[in-house]
Amino acid sequence: MKFLAAAVQMLASDDKAANIAEAERWIREAAGRGAQLVALPEVFVWRGEKARERESAETLAGPSGAQMGRLARELGIYLLAGSLLEEIPESCKAYNTSLLFAPSGELLASYRKIHLFDVDLANGVSLRESATREYGASIVVTPTDLGRMGLTICYDLRFPELYRALAAKGADLVFVPSAFTAFTGQAHWEPLLRARAIENQTYVIAPDQFGKSPKSFETHGHSMIVDPWGKIIAELPDGPGVITAEIDFEYLAKVRAELPSLSHRRL
């Protein structure tokens, strides 16, 4: 089985309407090119001051999720709504949650980011994601007509045990929607994405934000789609746009048959 997948690159702001409109523009562009699966980056709906995160959170059935479901249904595509801030009743925090919609518009799966980004970087960026966001706990792989899809978000990329767990659950492709910092991305984004693809023998689809946000840190861009041999088969270095690549499960099966490392595990 072969199909075309797409990853959207954009720079979100604290203007939800503008962000949704831009996301929709690129989703339609990707579908017009024949993509059956489109993925958006992390926090594509809203990205602004930490103090306003809680008021910007929504339920999964809220207006942003509903709009993504309508688009998936209208265009007949699988749509990964990279992530949005999910409201937690009676809490001052929100989950960072990724949503996967079927071509029917049905919400197939949701994933709450497990690993939160609390760092003090050498370039002066200091972040405490856990100050305003809550930890997720569930590993998510969902079966679809386009294979078994594993869900992760951004900082999760640094934790190989999560991706091995997704592989153990049968993931054929894995999403890594991100707003990856420019400072760390220059050194680590590509090698980590390629490593996760190689060691788990999966396709990796990684839509990222790019550039400097006026109310947040600078992000790396370089959205990528990586094949199970670790080859970058699509990349957008900078600027807004959409990339596409063919996902070929016959090739995936060939890689796994010729180098059956997953079945050789001893630990």
PDB file of C-alpha atoms in Angstrom, residues 76-195:
ATOM      1  CA  GLY A  76     -11.884  13.049   2.984  1.00  0.00           C
ATOM      2  CA  ILE A  77      -8.473  12.898   4.678  1.00  0.00           C
ATOM      3  CA  TYR A  78      -6.853  11.700   7.852  1.00  0.00           C
ATOM      4  CA  LEU A  79      -5.897  14.857   9.737  1.00  0.00           C
ATOM      5  CA  LEU A  80      -3.508  15.168  12.664  1.00  0.00           C
ATOM      6  CA  ALA A  81      -4.335  18.390  14.503  1.00  0.00           C
ATOM      7  CA  GLY A  82      -0.769  18.740  15.810  1.00  0.00           C
ATOM      8  CA  SER A  83      -1.720  19.869  19.292  1.00  0.00           C
ATOM      9  CA  LEU A  84      -3.947  22.269  21.157  1.00  0.00           C
ATOM     10  CA  LEU A  85      -4.256  23.205  24.808  1.00  0.00           C
ATOM     11  CA  GLU A  86      -6.912  20.956  26.339  1.00  0.00           C
ATOM     12  CA  GLU A  87      -8.933  22.368  29.200  1.00  0.00           C
ATOM     13  CA  ILE A  88      -8.777  20.450  32.496  1.00  0.00           C
ATOM     14  CA  PRO A  89     -11.853  21.069  34.652  1.00  0.00           C
ATOM     15  CA  GLU A  90     -11.081  22.678  38.013  1.00  0.00           C
ATOM     16  CA  SER A  91      -7.368  23.003  37.201  1.00  0.00           C
ATOM     17  CA  CYS A  92      -5.155  25.986  36.450  1.00  0.00           C
ATOM     18  CA  LYS A  93      -3.223  23.857  33.954  1.00  0.00           C
ATOM     19  CA  ALA A  94      -3.984  22.383  30.522  1.00  0.00           C
ATOM     20  CA  TYR A  95      -2.942  19.270  28.641  1.00  0.00           C
ATOM     21  CA  ASN A  96      -0.943  19.644  25.419  1.00  0.00           C
ATOM     22  CA  THR A  97      -3.064  17.321  23.298  1.00  0.00           C
ATOM     23  CA  SER A  98      -2.776  15.945  19.759  1.00  0.00           C
ATOM     24  CA  LEU A  99      -5.929  14.921  17.871  1.00  0.00           C
ATOM     25  CA  LEU A 100      -6.216  12.449  14.993  1.00  0.00           C
ATOM     26  CA  PHE A 101      -9.342  12.673  12.815  1.00  0.00           C
ATOM     27  CA  ALA A 102     -10.616  10.115  10.303  1.00  0.00           C
ATOM     28  CA  PRO A 103     -11.891  11.027   6.806  1.00  0.00           C
ATOM     29  CA  SER A 104     -15.383  10.757   8.292  1.00  0.00           C
ATOM     30  CA  GLY A 105     -14.538  13.609  10.678  1.00  0.00           C
ATOM     31  CA  GLU A 106     -14.592  11.246  13.664  1.00  0.00           C
ATOM     32  CA  LEU A 107     -12.002  11.808  16.378  1.00  0.00           C
ATOM     33  CA  LEU A 108     -10.035   8.549  16.205  1.00  0.00           C
ATOM     34  CA  ALA A 109      -7.459   9.213  18.919  1.00  0.00           C
ATOM     35  CA  SER A 110      -6.097  11.839  21.241  1.00  0.00           C
ATOM     36  CA  TYR A 111      -2.693  11.932  22.922  1.00  0.00           C
ATOM     37  CA  ARG A 112      -1.631  14.086  25.856  1.00  0.00           C
ATOM     38  CA  LYS A 113       2.050  15.000  25.799  1.00  0.00           C
ATOM     39  CA  ILE A 114       3.892  12.865  28.340  1.00  0.00           C
ATOM     40  CA  HIS A 115       7.252  14.661  28.593  1.00  0.00           C
ATOM     41  CA  LEU A 116       7.166  18.386  29.454  1.00  0.00           C
ATOM     42  CA  PHE A 117       9.964  20.773  28.528  1.00  0.00           C
ATOM     43  CA  ASP A 118      11.542  22.288  31.674  1.00  0.00           C
ATOM     44  CA  VAL A 119      14.986  23.613  30.694  1.00  0.00           C
ATOM     45  CA  ASP A 120      17.511  26.436  31.034  1.00  0.00           C
ATOM     46  CA  LEU A 121      19.387  26.662  27.739  1.00  0.00           C
ATOM     47  CA  ALA A 122      22.821  28.168  27.149  1.00  0.00           C
ATOM     48  CA  ASN A 123      21.363  30.790  24.789  1.00  0.00           C
ATOM     49  CA  GLY A 124      19.301  32.269  27.624  1.00  0.00           C
ATOM     50  CA  VAL A 125      15.984  30.556  26.887  1.00  0.00           C
ATOM     51  CA  SER A 126      14.405  29.330  30.109  1.00  0.00           C
ATOM     52  CA  LEU A 127      11.203  27.311  29.882  1.00  0.00           C
ATOM     53  CA  ARG A 128       8.940  25.624  32.414  1.00  0.00           C
ATOM     54  CA  GLU A 129       6.258  23.855  30.442  1.00  0.00           C
ATOM     55  CA  SER A 130       5.083  22.066  33.583  1.00  0.00           C
ATOM     56  CA  ALA A 131       4.194  25.396  35.210  1.00  0.00           C
ATOM     57  CA  THR A 132       1.107  25.710  32.995  1.00  0.00           C
ATOM     58  CA  ARG A 133       0.637  22.235  31.514  1.00  0.00           C
ATOM     59  CA  GLU A 134      -0.160  18.831  32.965  1.00  0.00           C
ATOM     60  CA  TYR A 135       1.661  15.583  32.193  1.00  0.00           C
ATOM     61  CA  GLY A 136      -0.037  12.997  30.021  1.00  0.00           C
ATOM     62  CA  ALA A 137       0.238   9.315  30.874  1.00  0.00           C
ATOM     63  CA  SER A 138      -1.019   7.136  27.988  1.00  0.00           C
ATOM     64  CA  ILE A 139       0.891   5.659  25.051  1.00  0.00           C
ATOM     65  CA  VAL A 140      -1.305   5.937  21.941  1.00  0.00           C
ATOM     66  CA  VAL A 141      -1.267   3.825  18.780  1.00  0.00           C
ATOM     67  CA  THR A 142      -4.427   3.660  16.706  1.00  0.00           C
ATOM     68  CA  PRO A 143      -5.305   1.412  13.738  1.00  0.00           C
ATOM     69  CA  THR A 144      -6.467   3.130  10.547  1.00  0.00           C
ATOM     70  CA  ASP A 145      -7.028   2.225   6.912  1.00  0.00           C
ATOM     71  CA  LEU A 146      -3.579   3.751   6.311  1.00  0.00           C
ATOM     72  CA  GLY A 147      -1.770   1.629   8.893  1.00  0.00           C
ATOM     73  CA  ARG A 148      -1.193   1.857  12.626  1.00  0.00           C
ATOM     74  CA  MET A 149      -0.340   5.403  13.697  1.00  0.00           C
ATOM     75  CA  GLY A 150       1.594   6.362  16.829  1.00  0.00           C
ATOM     76  CA  LEU A 151       1.201   9.783  18.456  1.00  0.00           C
ATOM     77  CA  THR A 152       3.924  11.820  20.180  1.00  0.00           C
ATOM     78  CA  ILE A 153       4.677  15.539  20.601  1.00  0.00           C
ATOM     79  CA  CYS A 154       7.947  17.515  20.354  1.00  0.00           C
ATOM     80  CA  TYR A 155      10.043  16.954  23.529  1.00  0.00           C
ATOM     81  CA  ASP A 156       8.894  13.326  23.573  1.00  0.00           C
ATOM     82  CA  LEU A 157      11.422  12.882  20.759  1.00  0.00           C
ATOM     83  CA  ARG A 158      14.262  12.725  23.299  1.00  0.00           C
ATOM     84  CA  PHE A 159      12.853   9.662  25.051  1.00  0.00           C
ATOM     85  CA  PRO A 160      13.503   6.565  22.920  1.00  0.00           C
ATOM     86  CA  GLU A 161      11.626   4.272  25.288  1.00  0.00           C
ATOM     87  CA  LEU A 162       8.357   5.898  24.230  1.00  0.00           C
ATOM     88  CA  TYR A 163       9.038   5.175  20.563  1.00  0.00           C
ATOM     89  CA  ARG A 164      10.058   1.607  21.308  1.00  0.00           C
ATOM     90  CA  ALA A 165       6.751   1.197  23.133  1.00  0.00           C
ATOM     91  CA  LEU A 166       4.944   2.516  20.049  1.00  0.00           C
ATOM     92  CA  ALA A 167       6.852   0.032  17.877  1.00  0.00           C
ATOM     93  CA  ALA A 168       5.918  -2.775  20.274  1.00  0.00           C
ATOM     94  CA  LYS A 169       2.280  -1.769  19.794  1.00  0.00           C
ATOM     95  CA  GLY A 170       2.714  -2.142  16.033  1.00  0.00           C
ATOM     96  CA  ALA A 171       3.130   1.467  14.867  1.00  0.00           C
ATOM     97  CA  ASP A 172       3.846   1.781  11.138  1.00  0.00           C
ATOM     98  CA  LEU A 173       4.264   5.540  11.244  1.00  0.00           C
ATOM     99  CA  VAL A 174       4.762   8.004  14.078  1.00  0.00           C
ATOM    100  CA  PHE A 175       3.855  11.673  14.316  1.00  0.00           C
ATOM    101  CA  VAL A 176       6.113  14.223  16.011  1.00  0.00           C
ATOM    102  CA  PRO A 177       4.278  17.575  15.755  1.00  0.00           C
ATOM    103  CA  SER A 178       6.596  20.164  17.270  1.00  0.00           C
ATOM    104  CA  ALA A 179       7.526  23.688  18.206  1.00  0.00           C
ATOM    105  CA  PHE A 180      11.188  22.715  18.575  1.00  0.00           C
ATOM    106  CA  THR A 181      13.537  25.429  19.819  1.00  0.00           C
ATOM    107  CA  ALA A 182      15.941  26.810  17.210  1.00  0.00           C
ATOM    108  CA  PHE A 183      18.905  26.449  19.581  1.00  0.00           C
ATOM    109  CA  THR A 184      18.444  22.734  20.247  1.00  0.00           C
ATOM    110  CA  GLY A 185      17.007  22.025  16.825  1.00  0.00           C
ATOM    111  CA  GLN A 186      20.202  23.026  15.031  1.00  0.00           C
ATOM    112  CA  ALA A 187      22.063  20.247  16.813  1.00  0.00           C
ATOM    113  CA  HIS A 188      19.496  17.564  17.543  1.00  0.00           C
ATOM    114  CA  TRP A 189      16.290  17.740  15.463  1.00  0.00           C
ATOM    115  CA  GLU A 190      17.434  15.820  12.389  1.00  0.00           C
ATOM    116  CA  PRO A 191      19.549  13.149  14.134  1.00  0.00           C
ATOM    117  CA  LEU A 192      16.813  12.406  16.680  1.00  0.00           C
ATOM    118  CA  LEU A 193      14.110  12.085  14.022  1.00  0.00           C
ATOM    119  CA  ARG A 194      16.275   9.836  11.889  1.00  0.00           C
ATOM    120  CA  ALA A 195      17.278   7.732  14.898  1.00  0.00           C
TER     121      ALA A 195
END
